[in-house]
PDB file of C-alpha atoms in Angstrom:
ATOM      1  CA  UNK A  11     105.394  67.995  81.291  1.00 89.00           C
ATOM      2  CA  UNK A  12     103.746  66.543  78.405  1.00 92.00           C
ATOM      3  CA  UNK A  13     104.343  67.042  74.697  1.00 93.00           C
ATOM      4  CA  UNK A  14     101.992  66.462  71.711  1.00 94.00           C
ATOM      5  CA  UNK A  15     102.984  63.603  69.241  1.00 95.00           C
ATOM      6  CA  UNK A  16     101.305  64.996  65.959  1.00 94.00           C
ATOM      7  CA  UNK A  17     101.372  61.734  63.921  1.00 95.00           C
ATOM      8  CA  UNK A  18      98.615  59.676  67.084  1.00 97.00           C
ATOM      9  CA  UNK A  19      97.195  63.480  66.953  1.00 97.00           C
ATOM     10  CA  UNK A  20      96.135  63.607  63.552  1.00 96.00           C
ATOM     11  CA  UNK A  21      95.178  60.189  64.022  1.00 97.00           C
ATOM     12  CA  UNK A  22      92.833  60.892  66.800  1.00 97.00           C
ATOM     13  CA  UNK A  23      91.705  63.763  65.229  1.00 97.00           C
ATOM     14  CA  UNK A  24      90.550  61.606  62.264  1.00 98.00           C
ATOM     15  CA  UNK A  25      88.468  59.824  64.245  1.00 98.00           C
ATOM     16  CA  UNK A  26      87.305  62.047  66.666  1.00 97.00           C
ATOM     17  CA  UNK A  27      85.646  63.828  63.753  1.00 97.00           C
ATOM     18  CA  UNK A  28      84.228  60.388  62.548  1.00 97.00           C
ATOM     19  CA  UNK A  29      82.301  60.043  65.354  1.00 97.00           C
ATOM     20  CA  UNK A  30      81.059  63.549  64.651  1.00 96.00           C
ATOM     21  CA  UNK A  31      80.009  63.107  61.404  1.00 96.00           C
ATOM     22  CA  UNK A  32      78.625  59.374  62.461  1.00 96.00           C
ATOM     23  CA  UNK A  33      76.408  61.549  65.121  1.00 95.00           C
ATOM     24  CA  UNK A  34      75.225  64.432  63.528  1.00 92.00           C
ATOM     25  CA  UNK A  35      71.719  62.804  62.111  1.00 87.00           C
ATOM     26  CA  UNK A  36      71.223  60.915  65.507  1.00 91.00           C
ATOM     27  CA  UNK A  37      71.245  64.243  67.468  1.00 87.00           C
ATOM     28  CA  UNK A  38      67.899  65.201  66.386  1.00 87.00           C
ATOM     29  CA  UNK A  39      66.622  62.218  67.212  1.00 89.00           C
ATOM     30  CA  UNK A  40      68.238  62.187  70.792  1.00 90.00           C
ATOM     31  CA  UNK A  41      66.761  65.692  71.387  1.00 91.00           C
ATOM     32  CA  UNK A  42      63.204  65.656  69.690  1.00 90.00           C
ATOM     33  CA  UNK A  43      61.282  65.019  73.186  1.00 91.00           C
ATOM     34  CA  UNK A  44      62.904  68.411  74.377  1.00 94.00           C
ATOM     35  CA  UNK A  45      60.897  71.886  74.235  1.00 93.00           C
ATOM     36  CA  UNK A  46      62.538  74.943  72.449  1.00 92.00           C
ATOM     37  CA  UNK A  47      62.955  76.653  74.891  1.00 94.00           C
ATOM     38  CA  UNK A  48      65.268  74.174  76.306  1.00 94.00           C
ATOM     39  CA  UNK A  49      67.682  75.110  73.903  1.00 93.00           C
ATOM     40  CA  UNK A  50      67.766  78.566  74.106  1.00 94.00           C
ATOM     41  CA  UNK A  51      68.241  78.105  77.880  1.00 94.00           C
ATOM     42  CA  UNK A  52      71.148  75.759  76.769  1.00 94.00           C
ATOM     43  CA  UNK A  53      72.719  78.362  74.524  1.00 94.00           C
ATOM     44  CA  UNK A  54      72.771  80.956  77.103  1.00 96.00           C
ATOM     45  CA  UNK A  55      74.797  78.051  79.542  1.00 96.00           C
ATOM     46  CA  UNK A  56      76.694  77.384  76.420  1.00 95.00           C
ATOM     47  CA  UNK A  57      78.314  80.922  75.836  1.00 96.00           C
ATOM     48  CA  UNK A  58      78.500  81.598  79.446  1.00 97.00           C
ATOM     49  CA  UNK A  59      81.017  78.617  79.649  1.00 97.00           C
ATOM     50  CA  UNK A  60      82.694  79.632  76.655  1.00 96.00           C
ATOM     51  CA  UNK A  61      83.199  82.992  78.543  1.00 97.00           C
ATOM     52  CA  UNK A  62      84.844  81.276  81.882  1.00 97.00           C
ATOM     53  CA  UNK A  63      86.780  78.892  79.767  1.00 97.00           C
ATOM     54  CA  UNK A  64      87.966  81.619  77.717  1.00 96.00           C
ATOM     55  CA  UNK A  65      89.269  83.669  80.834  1.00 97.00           C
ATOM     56  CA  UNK A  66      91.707  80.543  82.145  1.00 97.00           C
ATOM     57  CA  UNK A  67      93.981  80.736  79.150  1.00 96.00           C
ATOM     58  CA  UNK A  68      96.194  81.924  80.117  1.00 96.00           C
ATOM     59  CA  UNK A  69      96.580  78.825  82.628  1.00 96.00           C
ATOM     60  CA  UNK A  70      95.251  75.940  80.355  1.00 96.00           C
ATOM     61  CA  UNK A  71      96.559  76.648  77.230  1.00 95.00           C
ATOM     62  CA  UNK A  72      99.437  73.874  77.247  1.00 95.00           C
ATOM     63  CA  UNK A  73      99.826  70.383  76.602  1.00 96.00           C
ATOM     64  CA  UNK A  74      99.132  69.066  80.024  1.00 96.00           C
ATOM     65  CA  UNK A  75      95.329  71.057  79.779  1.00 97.00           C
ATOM     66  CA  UNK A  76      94.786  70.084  76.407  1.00 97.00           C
ATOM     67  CA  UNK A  77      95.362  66.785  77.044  1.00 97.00           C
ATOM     68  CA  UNK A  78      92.979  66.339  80.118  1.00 97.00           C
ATOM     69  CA  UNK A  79      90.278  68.577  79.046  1.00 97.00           C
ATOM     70  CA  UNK A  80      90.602  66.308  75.526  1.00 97.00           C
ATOM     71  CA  UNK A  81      90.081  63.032  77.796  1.00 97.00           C
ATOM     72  CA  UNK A  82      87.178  64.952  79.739  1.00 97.00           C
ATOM     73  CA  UNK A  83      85.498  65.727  76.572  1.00 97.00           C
ATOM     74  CA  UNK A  84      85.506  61.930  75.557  1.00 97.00           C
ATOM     75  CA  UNK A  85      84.612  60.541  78.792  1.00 97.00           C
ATOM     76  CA  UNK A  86      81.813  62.776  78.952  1.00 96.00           C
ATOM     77  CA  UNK A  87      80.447  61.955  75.369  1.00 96.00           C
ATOM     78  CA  UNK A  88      81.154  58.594  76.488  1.00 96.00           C
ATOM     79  CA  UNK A  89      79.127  58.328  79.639  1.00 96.00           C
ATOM     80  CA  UNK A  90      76.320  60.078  77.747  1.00 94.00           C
ATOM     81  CA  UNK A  91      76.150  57.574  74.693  1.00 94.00           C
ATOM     82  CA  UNK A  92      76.411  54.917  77.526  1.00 95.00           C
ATOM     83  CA  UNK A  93      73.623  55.781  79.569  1.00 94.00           C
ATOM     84  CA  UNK A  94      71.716  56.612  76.744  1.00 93.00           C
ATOM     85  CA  UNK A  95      72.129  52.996  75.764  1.00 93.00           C
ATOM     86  CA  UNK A  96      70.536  51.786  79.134  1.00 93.00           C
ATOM     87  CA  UNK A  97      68.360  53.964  79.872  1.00 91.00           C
ATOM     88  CA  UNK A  98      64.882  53.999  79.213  1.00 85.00           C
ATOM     89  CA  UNK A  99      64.502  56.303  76.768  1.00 86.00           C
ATOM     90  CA  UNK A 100      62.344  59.705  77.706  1.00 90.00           C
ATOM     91  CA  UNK A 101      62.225  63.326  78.392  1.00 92.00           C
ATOM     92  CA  UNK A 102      64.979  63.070  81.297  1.00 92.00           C
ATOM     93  CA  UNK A 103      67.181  61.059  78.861  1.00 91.00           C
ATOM     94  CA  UNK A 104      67.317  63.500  76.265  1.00 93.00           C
ATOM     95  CA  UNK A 105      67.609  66.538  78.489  1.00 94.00           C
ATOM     96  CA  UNK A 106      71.067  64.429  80.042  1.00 93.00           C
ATOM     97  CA  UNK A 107      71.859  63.941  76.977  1.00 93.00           C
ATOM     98  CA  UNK A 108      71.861  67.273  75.749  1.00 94.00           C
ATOM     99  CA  UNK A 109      73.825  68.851  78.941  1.00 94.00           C
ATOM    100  CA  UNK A 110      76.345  66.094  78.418  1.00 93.00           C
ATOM    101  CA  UNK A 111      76.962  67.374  74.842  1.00 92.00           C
ATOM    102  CA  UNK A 112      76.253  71.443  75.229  1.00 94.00           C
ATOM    103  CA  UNK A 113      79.002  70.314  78.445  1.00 95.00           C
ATOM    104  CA  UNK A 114      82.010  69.377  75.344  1.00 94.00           C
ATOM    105  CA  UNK A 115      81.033  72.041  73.473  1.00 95.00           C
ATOM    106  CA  UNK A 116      81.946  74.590  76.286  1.00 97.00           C
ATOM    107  CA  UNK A 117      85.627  73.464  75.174  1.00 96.00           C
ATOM    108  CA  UNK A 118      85.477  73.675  71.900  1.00 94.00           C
ATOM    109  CA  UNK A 119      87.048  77.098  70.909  1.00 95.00           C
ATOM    110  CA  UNK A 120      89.429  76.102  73.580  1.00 96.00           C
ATOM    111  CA  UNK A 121      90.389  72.899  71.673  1.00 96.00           C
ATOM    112  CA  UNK A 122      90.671  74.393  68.820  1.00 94.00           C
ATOM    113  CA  UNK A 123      92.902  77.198  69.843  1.00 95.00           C
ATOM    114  CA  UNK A 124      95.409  74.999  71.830  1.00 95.00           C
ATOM    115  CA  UNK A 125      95.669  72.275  69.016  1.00 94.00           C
ATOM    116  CA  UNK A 126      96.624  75.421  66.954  1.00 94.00           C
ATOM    117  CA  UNK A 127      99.098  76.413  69.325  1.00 94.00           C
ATOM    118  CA  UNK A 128     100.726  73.297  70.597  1.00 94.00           C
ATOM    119  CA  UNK A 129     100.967  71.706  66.492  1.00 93.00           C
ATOM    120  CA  UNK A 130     102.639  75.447  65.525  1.00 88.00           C
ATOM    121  CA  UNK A 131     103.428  74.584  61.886  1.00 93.00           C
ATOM    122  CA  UNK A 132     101.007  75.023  58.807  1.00 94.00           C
ATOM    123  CA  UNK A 133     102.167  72.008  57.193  1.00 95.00           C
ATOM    124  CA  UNK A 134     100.565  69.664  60.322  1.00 95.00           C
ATOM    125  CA  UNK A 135      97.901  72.624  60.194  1.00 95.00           C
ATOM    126  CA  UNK A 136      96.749  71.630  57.135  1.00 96.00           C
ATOM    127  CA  UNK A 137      97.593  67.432  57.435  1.00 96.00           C
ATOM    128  CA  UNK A 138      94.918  68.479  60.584  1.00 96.00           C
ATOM    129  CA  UNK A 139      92.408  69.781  58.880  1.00 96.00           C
ATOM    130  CA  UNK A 140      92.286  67.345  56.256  1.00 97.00           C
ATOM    131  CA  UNK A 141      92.003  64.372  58.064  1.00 97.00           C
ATOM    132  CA  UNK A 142      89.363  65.875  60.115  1.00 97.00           C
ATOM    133  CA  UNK A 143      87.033  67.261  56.762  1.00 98.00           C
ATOM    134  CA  UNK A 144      87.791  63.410  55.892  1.00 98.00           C
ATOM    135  CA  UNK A 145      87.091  62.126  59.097  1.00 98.00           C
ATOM    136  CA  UNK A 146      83.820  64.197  59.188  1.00 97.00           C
ATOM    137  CA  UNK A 147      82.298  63.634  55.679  1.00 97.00           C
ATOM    138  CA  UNK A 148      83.765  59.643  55.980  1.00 97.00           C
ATOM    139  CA  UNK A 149      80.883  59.502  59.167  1.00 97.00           C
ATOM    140  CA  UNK A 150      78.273  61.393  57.190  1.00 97.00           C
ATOM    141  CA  UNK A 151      78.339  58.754  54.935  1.00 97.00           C
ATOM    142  CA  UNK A 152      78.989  55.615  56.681  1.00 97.00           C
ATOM    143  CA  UNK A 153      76.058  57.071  58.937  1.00 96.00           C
ATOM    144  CA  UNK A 154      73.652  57.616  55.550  1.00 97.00           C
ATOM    145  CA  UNK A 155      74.761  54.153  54.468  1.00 97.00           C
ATOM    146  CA  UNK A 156      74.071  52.531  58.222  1.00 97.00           C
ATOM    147  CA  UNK A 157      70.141  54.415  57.968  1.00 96.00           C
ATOM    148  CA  UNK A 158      69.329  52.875  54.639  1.00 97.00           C
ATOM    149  CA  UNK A 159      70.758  49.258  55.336  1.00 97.00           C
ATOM    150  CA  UNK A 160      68.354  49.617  58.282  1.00 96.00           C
ATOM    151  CA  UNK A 161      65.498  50.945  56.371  1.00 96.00           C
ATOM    152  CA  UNK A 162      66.173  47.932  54.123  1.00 97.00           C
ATOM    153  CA  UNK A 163      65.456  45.224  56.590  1.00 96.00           C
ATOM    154  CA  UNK A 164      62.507  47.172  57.708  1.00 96.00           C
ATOM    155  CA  UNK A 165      63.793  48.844  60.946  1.00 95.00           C
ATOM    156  CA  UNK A 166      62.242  51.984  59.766  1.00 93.00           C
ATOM    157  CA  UNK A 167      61.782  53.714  63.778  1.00 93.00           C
ATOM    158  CA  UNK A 168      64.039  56.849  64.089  1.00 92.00           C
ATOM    159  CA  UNK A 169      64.662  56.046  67.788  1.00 91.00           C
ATOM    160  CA  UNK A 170      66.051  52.415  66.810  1.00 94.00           C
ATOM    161  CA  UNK A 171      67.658  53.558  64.638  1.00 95.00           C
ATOM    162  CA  UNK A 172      69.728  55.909  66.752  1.00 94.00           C
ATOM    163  CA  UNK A 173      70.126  53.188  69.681  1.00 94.00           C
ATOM    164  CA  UNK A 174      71.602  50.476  66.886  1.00 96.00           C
ATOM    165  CA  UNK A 175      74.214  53.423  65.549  1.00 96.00           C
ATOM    166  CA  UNK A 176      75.099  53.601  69.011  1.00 96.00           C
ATOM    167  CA  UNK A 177      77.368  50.170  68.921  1.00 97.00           C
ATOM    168  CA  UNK A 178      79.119  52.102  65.789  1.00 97.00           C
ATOM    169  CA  UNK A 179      79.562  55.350  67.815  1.00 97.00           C
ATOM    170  CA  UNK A 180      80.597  53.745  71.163  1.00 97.00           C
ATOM    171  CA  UNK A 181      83.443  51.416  69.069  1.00 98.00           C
ATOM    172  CA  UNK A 182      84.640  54.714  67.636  1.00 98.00           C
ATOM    173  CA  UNK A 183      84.464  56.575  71.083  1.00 98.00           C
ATOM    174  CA  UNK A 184      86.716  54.010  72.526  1.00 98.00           C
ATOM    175  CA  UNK A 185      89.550  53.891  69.893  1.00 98.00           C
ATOM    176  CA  UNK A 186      88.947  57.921  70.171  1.00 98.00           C
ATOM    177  CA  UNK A 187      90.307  57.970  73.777  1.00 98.00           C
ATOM    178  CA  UNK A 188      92.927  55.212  73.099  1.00 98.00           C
ATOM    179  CA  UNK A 189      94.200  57.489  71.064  1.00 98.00           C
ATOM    180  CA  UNK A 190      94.059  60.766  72.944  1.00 97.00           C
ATOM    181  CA  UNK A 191      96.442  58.394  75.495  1.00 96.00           C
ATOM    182  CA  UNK A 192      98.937  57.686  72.694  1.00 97.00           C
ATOM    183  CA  UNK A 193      99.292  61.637  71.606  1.00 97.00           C
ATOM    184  CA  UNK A 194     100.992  62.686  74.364  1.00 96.00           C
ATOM    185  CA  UNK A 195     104.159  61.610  76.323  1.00 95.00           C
ATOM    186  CA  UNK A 196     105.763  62.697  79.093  1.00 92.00           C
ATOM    187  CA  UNK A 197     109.366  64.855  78.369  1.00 88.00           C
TER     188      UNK A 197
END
C-alpha cells in the first residue's frame, strides 16, 4: 500500500504546474497545422473519457491509482514532447501531439479529486494550491521571458521557437516524474 508524502507532493505539484504554465503559449503553435474540426472531434473523446474515468472511482481513488495514473500522465507528456523533438514536424505530428495531451487531460478531474482526498486537510489544501498558482504564473513568465530573449537574437519563427522551449520543458518534465517517485512510499 502506498501513502502520499505531502512535503515531495507539493513539491511536484510546483513543478508540474511550471511546466504548464512554461507550455501554455507553445500549444498553439504545436496545434496550428490541425483543422477545427479536429478539436471538436477531440472534445467529444475528451468528455467521453472523463465519463469512463469517472465511473472507476470507486476502484482508483487511492494512493496506489493516483500514483500510477500521475506517472502515466508524465510519461505520456513526456513521450509526446520527445517525439515532437525528433520528428519532422507536420500535420501527423501535431495531431500525435494533440491525442497525447487531450490523453492527460482525460485524468484530470480524477487528479484533482484524489489529491483532494488523499492530502484531507485544508491547511496542505491551501500550501497546494499556492504552490501550484506559483508554479503556474512562475512558467508564464519564464516562458514570456524565454520568447523575447529569442526574439532578441533574431529567432523570430514561432515553430523554433517552440522546439528550443522544448529543452526547458523536457528538463522540467524529468525532475516532474523524479518527483512523483519521491511522493509516495510504501507502508
Amino acid at each position: 500500500m502506498l501513502k502520499i508524502i505531502p512535503l515531495w507532493f507539493i513539491r511536484y505539484k510546483f513543478f508540474n504546474s511550471l511546466f504548464l504554465g512554461l507550455s501554455v503559449g507553445a500549444i498553439f503553435t504545436l496545434y496550428a497545422p490541425l483543422e477545427p474540426s479536429i478539436y471538436s472531434m477531440g472534445g467529444v473523446l475528451l468528455a467521453m473519457g472523463m465519463l469512463i474515468v469517472a465511473r472507476f472511482y470507486h476502484t482508483i481513488l487511492n494512493a496506489e491509482w493516483f500514483f500510477r495514473i500521475s506517472l502515466f500522465v508524465e510519461m505520456v507528456l513526456l513521450l509526446a514532447m520527445l517525439y515532437f523533438m525528433f520528428a519532422s514536424y507536420n500535420y501527423q505530428t501535431a495531431l500525435l501531439l494533440y491525442i497525447g495531451y487531450q490523453i492527460t487531460f482525460v485524468f484530470g478531474n480524477y487528479l484533482i479529486r484524489a489529491e483532494t482526498l488523499l492530502l484531507k486537510t485544508d491547511i496542505l489544501l491551501t500550501k497546494l494550491d499556492t504552490v501550484k498558482q506559483i508554479g503556474y504564473l512562475l512558467g508564464m513568465g519564464v516562458a514570456y521571458l524565454f520568447y523575447k530573449t529569442l526574439t532578441h537574437y533574431g529567432i523570430e519563427d514561432n515553430q523554433t521557437q517552440v522546439y528550443d522551449l522544448h529543452y526547458l520543458l523536457i528538463t522540467v518534465e524529468i525532475i516532474v516524474i523524479i518527483l512523483i517517485w519521491k511522493s509516495f512510499k510504501k507502508v
